[in-house]
mmCIF file of C-alpha atoms and ligand atoms in Angstrom:
data_model
loop_
_atom_site.group_PDB
_atom_site.id
_atom_site.type_symbol
_atom_site.label_atom_id
_atom_site.label_comp_id
_atom_site.label_asym_id
_atom_site.label_seq_id
_atom_site.Cartn_x
_atom_site.Cartn_y
_atom_site.Cartn_z
ATOM 1 C CA MET A 11 -11.917 -17.537 -21.766
ATOM 2 C CA GLU A 12 -9.625 -20.932 -21.358
ATOM 3 C CA ILE A 13 -6.381 -20.852 -19.807
ATOM 4 C CA ASP A 14 -4.431 -23.778 -20.744
ATOM 5 C CA ARG A 15 -0.846 -21.982 -19.135
ATOM 6 C CA LEU A 16 -0.377 -19.448 -16.676
ATOM 7 C CA GLY A 17 2.800 -17.403 -16.964
ATOM 8 C CA ILE A 18 4.845 -16.000 -14.015
ATOM 9 C CA HIS A 19 6.509 -12.560 -15.244
ATOM 10 C CA ASP A 20 10.149 -12.453 -13.761
ATOM 11 C CA SER A 21 9.033 -8.962 -11.972
ATOM 12 C CA VAL A 22 7.012 -10.399 -9.094
ATOM 13 C CA ALA A 23 10.810 -10.951 -7.777
ATOM 14 C CA ALA A 24 11.234 -8.578 -6.210
ATOM 15 C CA VAL A 25 8.220 -9.252 -3.925
ATOM 16 C CA PHE A 26 8.768 -12.673 -3.820
ATOM 17 C CA PRO A 27 10.647 -15.997 -5.337
ATOM 18 C CA PRO A 28 8.524 -16.456 -8.050
ATOM 19 C CA GLU A 29 9.517 -20.290 -8.032
ATOM 20 C CA ARG A 30 7.758 -20.410 -5.191
ATOM 21 C CA LEU A 31 4.504 -19.090 -5.981
ATOM 22 C CA ARG A 32 4.983 -21.465 -9.262
ATOM 23 C CA GLU A 33 5.134 -24.580 -7.435
ATOM 24 C CA PHE A 34 1.821 -22.916 -5.208
ATOM 25 C CA LEU A 35 -0.171 -22.821 -8.282
ATOM 26 C CA ALA A 36 1.202 -26.148 -9.861
ATOM 27 C CA SER A 37 0.549 -28.421 -6.387
ATOM 28 C CA GLU A 38 -2.376 -30.742 -7.303
ATOM 29 C CA THR A 39 -4.098 -28.640 -4.064
ATOM 30 C CA HIS A 40 -3.883 -25.429 -5.946
ATOM 31 C CA GLY A 41 -5.731 -27.070 -8.978
ATOM 32 C CA GLY A 42 -2.484 -28.551 -10.403
ATOM 33 C CA ILE A 43 -2.187 -25.000 -12.874
ATOM 34 C CA ASP A 44 0.447 -25.641 -15.669
ATOM 35 C CA VAL A 45 2.242 -22.514 -14.892
ATOM 36 C CA ALA A 46 5.785 -20.854 -16.083
ATOM 37 C CA VAL A 47 8.384 -18.359 -15.118
ATOM 38 C CA ILE A 48 8.667 -16.290 -17.660
ATOM 39 C CA GLY A 49 10.813 -13.075 -18.372
ATOM 40 C CA ASP A 50 10.975 -10.583 -20.793
ATOM 41 C CA ASP A 51 12.493 -12.695 -24.250
ATOM 42 C CA GLY A 52 9.131 -14.212 -25.200
ATOM 43 C CA LEU A 53 5.333 -15.173 -23.123
ATOM 44 C CA GLY A 54 6.959 -19.240 -23.745
ATOM 45 C CA GLY A 55 3.203 -20.108 -25.072
ATOM 46 C CA VAL A 56 0.525 -18.440 -21.835
ATOM 47 C CA ASP A 57 -2.793 -16.803 -22.187
ATOM 48 C CA GLY A 58 -2.004 -15.273 -18.789
ATOM 49 C CA VAL A 59 -0.018 -13.854 -16.283
ATOM 50 C CA VAL A 60 0.313 -13.102 -12.769
ATOM 51 C CA THR A 61 3.143 -9.887 -13.086
ATOM 52 C CA LEU A 62 4.854 -6.729 -10.741
ATOM 53 C CA GLU A 63 4.483 -4.871 -13.408
ATOM 54 C CA HIS A 64 3.282 -4.228 -16.946
ATOM 55 C CA ARG A 65 4.767 -4.930 -20.199
ATOM 56 C CA ASP A 66 3.239 -4.645 -24.095
ATOM 57 C CA ALA A 67 3.455 -7.848 -24.913
ATOM 58 C CA PHE A 68 0.760 -9.019 -22.229
ATOM 59 C CA ARG A 69 -1.804 -7.065 -24.584
ATOM 60 C CA ASP A 70 -2.126 -9.985 -26.562
ATOM 61 C CA LEU A 71 -2.720 -11.821 -23.275
ATOM 62 C CA GLU A 72 -6.387 -13.390 -21.856
ATOM 63 C CA TRP A 73 -5.749 -12.166 -18.574
ATOM 64 C CA ILE A 74 -3.400 -10.217 -16.723
ATOM 65 C CA HIS A 75 -3.436 -10.857 -12.449
ATOM 66 C CA SER A 76 -1.173 -8.108 -10.583
ATOM 67 C CA ILE A 77 0.232 -8.437 -7.238
ATOM 68 C CA GLN A 78 -0.769 -5.326 -6.484
ATOM 69 C CA ALA A 79 -3.793 -3.723 -4.946
ATOM 70 C CA GLY A 80 -2.489 -0.784 -7.323
ATOM 71 C CA ILE A 81 -3.441 -1.251 -10.590
ATOM 72 C CA ASP A 82 -2.573 2.407 -11.683
ATOM 73 C CA ARG A 83 0.332 1.143 -13.379
ATOM 74 C CA PHE A 84 -1.373 -1.186 -15.875
ATOM 75 C CA PRO A 85 -3.303 1.014 -19.054
ATOM 76 C CA LEU A 86 -6.556 0.098 -18.326
ATOM 77 C CA GLU A 87 -8.423 1.534 -21.179
ATOM 78 C CA ALA A 88 -5.878 -0.130 -23.970
ATOM 79 C CA LEU A 89 -6.515 -3.441 -21.780
ATOM 80 C CA ASP A 90 -10.027 -2.831 -22.381
ATOM 81 C CA GLU A 91 -10.722 -1.752 -25.398
ATOM 82 C CA ARG A 92 -7.972 -5.208 -26.418
ATOM 83 C CA GLY A 93 -10.361 -7.145 -24.529
ATOM 84 C CA VAL A 94 -7.883 -8.399 -21.662
ATOM 85 C CA VAL A 95 -9.093 -9.094 -17.872
ATOM 86 C CA LEU A 96 -7.209 -7.466 -15.479
ATOM 87 C CA THR A 97 -7.078 -8.403 -11.817
ATOM 88 C CA ASN A 98 -5.429 -7.396 -8.770
ATOM 89 C CA SER A 99 -4.469 -8.258 -5.436
ATOM 90 C CA THR A 100 -6.770 -5.659 -3.150
ATOM 91 C CA GLY A 101 -7.980 -7.705 0.204
ATOM 92 C CA ILE A 102 -5.008 -9.313 0.780
ATOM 93 C CA HIS A 103 -2.457 -6.387 2.810
ATOM 94 C CA GLY A 104 -4.576 -4.870 5.383
ATOM 95 C CA ARG A 105 -3.024 -7.122 8.335
ATOM 96 C CA SER A 106 0.936 -6.652 6.775
ATOM 97 C CA ILE A 107 -0.177 -2.425 6.034
ATOM 98 C CA GLY A 108 -2.250 -1.886 9.611
ATOM 99 C CA GLU A 109 1.680 -3.402 11.657
ATOM 100 C CA THR A 110 3.355 -1.213 9.498
ATOM 101 C CA VAL A 111 1.380 1.411 10.320
ATOM 102 C CA ALA A 112 0.925 0.775 14.157
ATOM 103 C CA GLY A 113 4.790 0.192 14.063
ATOM 104 C CA TYR A 114 5.180 4.289 12.468
ATOM 105 C CA LEU A 115 3.156 5.269 15.642
ATOM 106 C CA LEU A 116 5.036 3.598 17.773
ATOM 107 C CA ALA A 117 8.226 4.607 16.447
ATOM 108 C CA PHE A 118 6.248 8.435 17.062
ATOM 109 C CA ALA A 119 5.572 7.692 20.632
ATOM 110 C CA ARG A 120 7.750 5.281 22.336
ATOM 111 C CA ARG A 121 10.753 7.730 20.181
ATOM 112 C CA LEU A 122 11.895 4.327 18.689
ATOM 113 C CA HIS A 123 13.552 5.531 15.825
ATOM 114 C CA ASP A 124 15.939 8.109 18.004
ATOM 115 C CA HIS A 125 16.968 5.199 19.732
ATOM 116 C CA VAL A 126 18.066 3.465 16.635
ATOM 117 C CA ALA A 127 19.485 5.984 15.177
ATOM 118 C CA ALA A 128 21.520 7.195 18.489
ATOM 119 C CA GLY A 129 22.362 3.296 18.289
ATOM 120 C CA GLU A 130 24.198 3.698 15.101
ATOM 121 C CA ARG A 131 26.265 6.432 17.242
ATOM 122 C CA ARG A 132 26.980 4.475 20.375
ATOM 123 C CA GLU A 133 25.542 7.612 22.014
ATOM 124 C CA TRP A 134 23.143 6.554 24.833
ATOM 125 C CA ASN A 135 20.888 9.530 24.595
ATOM 126 C CA ARG A 136 17.555 9.874 26.460
ATOM 127 C CA PRO A 137 14.452 11.851 25.521
ATOM 128 C CA GLU A 138 13.685 14.641 26.949
ATOM 129 C CA TRP A 139 11.185 14.492 29.633
ATOM 130 C CA ASP A 140 7.653 15.068 27.585
ATOM 131 C CA GLU A 141 8.623 14.281 23.989
ATOM 132 C CA ALA A 142 7.478 9.926 24.537
ATOM 133 C CA PHE A 143 3.863 9.904 24.709
ATOM 134 C CA THR A 144 1.599 6.583 24.891
ATOM 135 C CA LEU A 145 -0.838 5.873 21.679
ATOM 136 C CA SER A 146 -4.164 5.218 23.890
ATOM 137 C CA GLY A 147 -6.171 8.293 23.616
ATOM 138 C CA THR A 148 -4.933 9.869 20.086
ATOM 139 C CA THR A 149 -6.631 10.045 16.984
ATOM 140 C CA ALA A 150 -6.219 8.910 13.650
ATOM 141 C CA CYS A 151 -7.377 10.089 10.705
ATOM 142 C CA ILE A 152 -7.663 7.183 8.416
ATOM 143 C CA VAL A 153 -8.213 8.125 5.285
ATOM 144 C CA GLY A 154 -8.839 5.735 2.361
ATOM 145 C CA THR A 155 -11.239 3.350 4.794
ATOM 146 C CA GLY A 156 -11.236 -0.103 2.250
ATOM 147 C CA THR A 157 -8.559 -2.837 2.953
ATOM 148 C CA LEU A 158 -5.737 -0.364 3.915
ATOM 149 C CA GLY A 159 -8.069 1.454 5.455
ATOM 150 C CA ARG A 160 -9.637 -0.979 7.540
ATOM 151 C CA GLY A 161 -6.510 -3.324 8.451
ATOM 152 C CA VAL A 162 -5.347 -0.038 9.529
ATOM 153 C CA ALA A 163 -7.970 0.828 12.244
ATOM 154 C CA ASP A 164 -8.010 -2.820 13.365
ATOM 155 C CA VAL A 165 -4.346 -2.710 14.779
ATOM 156 C CA VAL A 166 -4.270 0.880 15.485
ATOM 157 C CA GLY A 167 -7.852 0.882 17.207
ATOM 158 C CA SER A 168 -5.837 -2.392 19.056
ATOM 159 C CA LEU A 169 -3.373 0.221 20.704
ATOM 160 C CA GLY A 170 -6.355 2.644 22.177
ATOM 161 C CA VAL A 171 -6.514 4.591 18.770
ATOM 162 C CA ARG A 172 -9.259 6.463 18.068
ATOM 163 C CA THR A 173 -10.028 6.313 14.521
ATOM 164 C CA VAL A 174 -11.574 8.358 12.467
ATOM 165 C CA GLY A 175 -11.817 7.453 8.037
ATOM 166 C CA VAL A 176 -12.497 9.523 5.467
ATOM 167 C CA ARG A 177 -14.191 7.746 1.947
ATOM 168 C CA ARG A 178 -16.020 8.868 -0.684
ATOM 169 C CA SER A 179 -19.665 9.404 1.453
ATOM 170 C CA PRO A 180 -20.105 9.807 4.284
ATOM 171 C CA ASP A 181 -21.690 6.618 5.582
ATOM 172 C CA SER A 182 -20.382 4.815 8.354
ATOM 173 C CA LEU A 183 -18.046 1.402 8.886
ATOM 174 C CA PRO A 184 -17.796 -0.471 12.092
ATOM 175 C CA GLU A 185 -14.187 -0.131 11.858
ATOM 176 C CA PHE A 186 -14.001 3.432 12.313
ATOM 177 C CA GLU A 187 -15.371 6.032 15.055
ATOM 178 C CA GLU A 188 -16.597 8.367 12.785
ATOM 179 C CA MET A 189 -16.573 9.089 9.493
ATOM 180 C CA TYR A 190 -15.843 11.648 7.443
ATOM 181 C CA ALA A 191 -16.508 12.685 3.042
ATOM 182 C CA THR A 192 -13.978 13.876 1.214
ATOM 183 C CA GLU A 193 -15.278 17.470 0.634
ATOM 184 C CA THR A 194 -14.462 17.873 4.285
ATOM 185 C CA LEU A 195 -11.104 16.651 4.108
ATOM 186 C CA HIS A 196 -9.187 19.529 5.622
ATOM 187 C CA GLU A 197 -11.830 19.328 8.755
ATOM 188 C CA ALA A 198 -11.097 15.643 9.430
ATOM 189 C CA ILE A 199 -7.477 16.100 9.295
ATOM 190 C CA ALA A 200 -7.991 19.660 11.298
ATOM 191 C CA GLY A 201 -6.873 17.488 14.981
ATOM 192 C CA PRO A 202 -5.965 14.465 14.970
ATOM 193 C CA GLU A 203 -2.363 13.309 15.840
ATOM 194 C CA PHE A 204 -1.847 10.785 12.740
ATOM 195 C CA VAL A 205 -2.981 11.523 9.193
ATOM 196 C CA VAL A 206 -2.558 8.035 7.221
ATOM 197 C CA ALA A 207 -3.153 7.777 3.404
ATOM 198 C CA THR A 208 -4.895 4.814 2.192
ATOM 199 C CA VAL A 209 -6.376 6.084 -0.762
ATOM 200 C CA PRO A 210 -6.518 4.209 -4.357
ATOM 201 C CA LEU A 211 -3.978 7.281 -6.363
ATOM 202 C CA THR A 212 -6.644 8.342 -9.271
ATOM 203 C CA ALA A 213 -7.664 11.400 -11.111
ATOM 204 C CA ASP A 214 -9.787 12.720 -7.695
ATOM 205 C CA THR A 215 -7.105 12.104 -5.449
ATOM 206 C CA GLU A 216 -3.867 12.713 -7.549
ATOM 207 C CA GLY A 217 -1.978 15.666 -5.328
ATOM 208 C CA LEU A 218 -5.171 15.770 -2.658
ATOM 209 C CA PHE A 219 -2.289 16.456 0.293
ATOM 210 C CA ASP A 220 -1.668 19.480 -1.414
ATOM 211 C CA ARG A 221 -0.200 22.903 0.565
ATOM 212 C CA ALA A 222 -3.898 23.201 2.542
ATOM 213 C CA ALA A 223 -4.380 19.669 3.104
ATOM 214 C CA PHE A 224 -1.126 20.817 5.867
ATOM 215 C CA GLU A 225 -1.650 23.529 6.490
ATOM 216 C CA ALA A 226 -5.007 21.686 8.097
ATOM 217 C CA MET A 227 -2.932 19.617 9.716
ATOM 218 C CA ALA A 228 -2.172 20.275 13.292
ATOM 219 C CA PRO A 229 1.108 21.409 14.083
ATOM 220 C CA GLU A 230 2.051 18.325 16.216
ATOM 221 C CA ALA A 231 0.477 15.611 13.865
ATOM 222 C CA ARG A 232 2.648 13.174 11.811
ATOM 223 C CA PHE A 233 1.365 12.407 8.598
ATOM 224 C CA VAL A 234 1.905 8.502 6.562
ATOM 225 C CA ASN A 235 1.587 8.052 3.965
ATOM 226 C CA VAL A 236 1.344 4.100 2.394
ATOM 227 C CA ALA A 237 -1.014 4.378 -0.378
ATOM 228 C CA ARG A 238 0.744 5.915 -3.987
ATOM 229 C CA GLY A 239 3.317 8.861 -4.181
ATOM 230 C CA GLY A 240 1.346 10.788 -6.368
ATOM 231 C CA VAL A 241 -1.390 11.276 -3.779
ATOM 232 C CA VAL A 242 0.362 13.844 -2.221
ATOM 233 C CA ASP A 243 2.424 16.688 -3.419
ATOM 234 C CA GLU A 244 5.893 15.950 -2.188
ATOM 235 C CA PRO A 245 7.231 20.265 -2.184
ATOM 236 C CA ALA A 246 3.881 20.899 -0.294
ATOM 237 C CA LEU A 247 5.066 17.947 1.855
ATOM 238 C CA VAL A 248 9.050 18.723 2.456
ATOM 239 C CA ALA A 249 7.682 22.745 3.112
ATOM 240 C CA ALA A 250 5.651 21.816 5.532
ATOM 241 C CA LEU A 251 8.450 19.416 7.282
ATOM 242 C CA GLU A 252 10.460 22.198 7.372
ATOM 243 C CA SER A 253 8.125 25.027 8.699
ATOM 244 C CA GLY A 254 6.872 23.028 11.477
ATOM 245 C CA SER A 255 3.768 23.520 10.676
ATOM 246 C CA ILE A 256 3.253 19.231 10.808
ATOM 247 C CA ALA A 257 5.502 17.148 13.064
ATOM 248 C CA GLY A 258 6.989 14.622 10.828
ATOM 249 C CA ALA A 259 5.593 12.174 8.708
ATOM 250 C CA ALA A 260 6.784 8.262 7.977
ATOM 251 C CA LEU A 261 6.780 7.293 3.995
ATOM 252 C CA ASP A 262 6.359 4.119 2.120
ATOM 253 C CA VAL A 263 5.888 5.366 -1.030
ATOM 254 C CA PHE A 264 7.443 8.237 -3.052
ATOM 255 C CA GLU A 265 6.470 10.008 -6.214
ATOM 256 C CA THR A 266 9.795 8.544 -7.594
ATOM 257 C CA GLU A 267 10.610 5.026 -6.409
ATOM 258 C CA PRO A 268 13.384 4.676 -5.270
ATOM 259 C CA LEU A 269 13.469 7.540 -3.614
ATOM 260 C CA PRO A 270 16.699 9.556 -5.014
ATOM 261 C CA GLU A 271 19.576 10.338 -3.189
ATOM 262 C CA SER A 272 19.477 13.529 -3.461
ATOM 263 C CA SER A 273 16.007 14.007 -1.921
ATOM 264 C CA PRO A 274 15.127 16.318 1.486
ATOM 265 C CA LEU A 275 13.125 13.361 2.405
ATOM 266 C CA TRP A 276 16.055 11.798 3.667
ATOM 267 C CA GLY A 277 17.553 14.316 6.094
ATOM 268 C CA PHE A 278 14.263 15.011 8.465
ATOM 269 C CA GLU A 279 14.859 13.303 12.051
ATOM 270 C CA GLU A 280 11.551 12.896 12.233
ATOM 271 C CA VAL A 281 10.810 11.585 8.680
ATOM 272 C CA ILE A 282 10.579 7.531 8.805
ATOM 273 C CA VAL A 283 11.141 6.529 4.485
ATOM 274 C CA THR A 284 10.664 2.593 4.256
ATOM 275 C CA PRO A 285 11.521 1.573 0.275
ATOM 276 C CA HIS A 286 7.406 0.889 -0.721
ATOM 277 C CA CYS A 287 7.857 -2.588 1.247
ATOM 278 C CA GLY A 288 4.627 -1.937 4.007
ATOM 279 C CA ALA A 289 2.810 -4.825 2.899
ATOM 280 C CA TYR A 290 5.615 -7.529 2.162
ATOM 281 C CA THR A 291 5.209 -10.388 4.657
ATOM 282 C CA ARG A 292 6.823 -14.146 4.052
ATOM 283 C CA ASP A 293 3.212 -15.117 3.190
ATOM 284 C CA TYR A 294 2.829 -12.597 0.219
ATOM 285 C CA TYR A 295 3.084 -15.170 -2.374
ATOM 286 C CA ARG A 296 0.375 -17.507 -0.570
ATOM 287 C CA ASP A 297 -1.746 -15.316 -0.434
ATOM 288 C CA VAL A 298 -1.863 -13.902 -4.298
ATOM 289 C CA GLY A 299 -1.188 -17.625 -5.747
ATOM 290 C CA GLU A 300 -4.453 -17.936 -3.432
ATOM 291 C CA ILE A 301 -6.884 -15.039 -5.760
ATOM 292 C CA VAL A 302 -5.070 -16.856 -8.865
ATOM 293 C CA ALA A 303 -5.968 -20.118 -7.778
ATOM 294 C CA ASP A 304 -10.020 -19.244 -6.851
ATOM 295 C CA ASN A 305 -9.550 -17.250 -10.834
ATOM 296 C CA VAL A 306 -8.739 -19.972 -12.484
ATOM 297 C CA VAL A 307 -11.495 -22.156 -10.494
ATOM 298 C CA ARG A 308 -14.408 -18.943 -11.624
ATOM 299 C CA ILE A 309 -12.959 -18.924 -15.379
ATOM 300 C CA GLU A 310 -13.731 -22.419 -15.270
ATOM 301 C CA ARG A 311 -16.924 -22.123 -13.961
ATOM 302 C CA ASP A 312 -19.048 -19.272 -15.021
ATOM 303 C CA GLY A 313 -16.502 -16.983 -15.502
ATOM 304 C CA GLU A 314 -17.076 -14.038 -12.889
ATOM 305 C CA PHE A 315 -13.023 -12.934 -11.354
ATOM 306 C CA ARG A 316 -12.702 -12.136 -8.011
ATOM 307 C CA ASN A 317 -10.869 -8.345 -7.877
ATOM 308 C CA ARG A 318 -11.523 -7.771 -11.577
ATOM 309 C CA VAL A 319 -10.981 -4.139 -12.196
ATOM 310 C CA VAL A 320 -11.022 -4.328 -16.249
HETATM 311 P P1 NDP B 1 -9.645 -0.964 -1.875
HETATM 312 O O1 NDP B 1 -9.816 -0.965 -2.866
HETATM 313 O O2 NDP B 1 -10.197 -1.906 -0.866
HETATM 314 O O3 NDP B 1 -10.036 0.443 -1.060
HETATM 315 C C1 NDP B 1 -9.709 1.369 -1.413
HETATM 316 C C2 NDP B 1 -10.718 2.011 -0.845
HETATM 317 O O4 NDP B 1 -10.590 4.119 -1.105
HETATM 318 C C3 NDP B 1 -12.074 2.763 -1.447
HETATM 319 O O5 NDP B 1 -13.511 1.457 -0.475
HETATM 320 C C4 NDP B 1 -12.224 3.567 -1.673
HETATM 321 O O6 NDP B 1 -13.586 4.144 -0.173
HETATM 322 C C5 NDP B 1 -11.616 4.322 -1.473
HETATM 323 N N1 NDP B 1 -11.692 5.497 -2.541
HETATM 324 C C6 NDP B 1 -11.169 5.961 -2.919
HETATM 325 N N2 NDP B 1 -11.581 7.060 -3.847
HETATM 326 C C7 NDP B 1 -11.466 7.742 -2.988
HETATM 327 C C8 NDP B 1 -11.913 9.042 -2.669
HETATM 328 N N3 NDP B 1 -11.562 10.374 -3.878
HETATM 329 N N4 NDP B 1 -11.572 9.711 -1.456
HETATM 330 C C9 NDP B 1 -11.270 9.468 -0.079
HETATM 331 N N5 NDP B 1 -11.167 7.545 -0.340
HETATM 332 C C10 NDP B 1 -11.746 7.025 -1.277
HETATM 333 O O7 NDP B 1 -7.840 -0.488 -2.203
HETATM 334 P P2 NDP B 1 -6.940 -1.342 -0.876
HETATM 335 O O8 NDP B 1 -7.317 -0.366 0.059
HETATM 336 O O9 NDP B 1 -5.984 -2.729 -1.214
HETATM 337 O O10 NDP B 1 -5.285 -0.667 -1.307
HETATM 338 C C11 NDP B 1 -5.809 1.313 -1.528
HETATM 339 C C12 NDP B 1 -4.622 1.652 -2.389
HETATM 340 O O11 NDP B 1 -3.178 1.272 -1.519
HETATM 341 C C13 NDP B 1 -3.885 1.116 -3.673
HETATM 342 O O12 NDP B 1 -4.482 1.363 -4.680
HETATM 343 C C14 NDP B 1 -2.230 0.905 -3.736
HETATM 344 O O13 NDP B 1 -2.083 2.118 -4.404
HETATM 345 C C15 NDP B 1 -2.489 1.119 -1.909
HETATM 346 N N6 NDP B 1 -1.596 0.219 -1.875
HETATM 347 C C16 NDP B 1 -0.293 -0.267 -0.881
HETATM 348 C C17 NDP B 1 0.792 -0.667 -0.255
HETATM 349 C C18 NDP B 1 2.704 -1.099 -0.299
HETATM 350 O O14 NDP B 1 2.986 -1.614 -0.577
HETATM 351 N N7 NDP B 1 2.419 0.598 0.240
HETATM 352 C C19 NDP B 1 -0.003 -2.413 -0.326
HETATM 353 C C20 NDP B 1 -1.655 -2.037 -1.002
HETATM 354 C C21 NDP B 1 -2.145 -1.509 -1.808
HETATM 355 P P3 NDP B 1 -15.176 4.580 -1.115
HETATM 356 O O15 NDP B 1 -15.871 3.961 -2.428
HETATM 357 O O16 NDP B 1 -16.108 4.554 0.150
HETATM 358 O O17 NDP B 1 -15.168 5.769 -1.384
#
């Protein structure tokens, strides 16, 4: 494979200015790659593309790099059949997502979201004596123990939260004090104050957090989803919040995005909604750029791509 010209699709503008990544990749330090920002009006003679969204026209390219970790929106089989290489950006989101999840947990424990809401109404409302707590000594069950799961375990672990992991095998990992296999998910989520979804959306994980899962959680549990909306049965989550079978949720991803104005999820005091930005950081373009530049070198060297999916 030869990549003479690389495109940056302007859909990446949802996360960072395409021009920043273009300058980064074109700089001599990062290989002096011939890079052009492209839109939907033509591929501009590029052989590969860095993108947020998929377009049918990309099937004619040699290589697609997704600036996200999740590849659930790409037609994997079709790309494979046409011999198009797909790489993703897994590996860069551990710290940002870890800090976002720590922020949710701190908000719930220290009641920060209540104070922000009261402040908007100019109200001096102190919490009830037993509402606030400290994170130290609480437990988080983290479902999905890859880059995101380990990043979350690392950051919340440093705040004194005990971390339990769930993955396909029960083999231990240093970041987690205890490990469960996915078949025993309901056992793993039965006690912890926090349950955090960090799994990819696949045929196996679609709807993993259903009515039975929410019923298995403790009534004081808060559910966090920073994975994909599809891993949750959203009506079952709403029902669990309405009935009080769980205490609250912090959600960065949804079945439909943007979250429709009519969604009941906007209406709960104990639900924190963030607009799929849990991994945002001003360094995002650099982190993606490092992977892309590395892959350009690898194409020239031996064709062994980093983060190859297809
Ligand atoms: P990784 O590939 O690093 O990790 C995924 C982990 O999930 C693997 O370690 C795997 O562990 C585990 N896993 C896979 N299938 C199952 C299953 N059926 N049950 C339990 N565990 C499973 O991916 P990332 O951590 O980088 O990203 C995970 C997902 O998070 C992405 O696919 C994306 O959808 C989402 N994401 C969301 C972001 C946001 O902005 N909110 C940002 C980045 C990612 P094992 O092989 O041991 O089972």
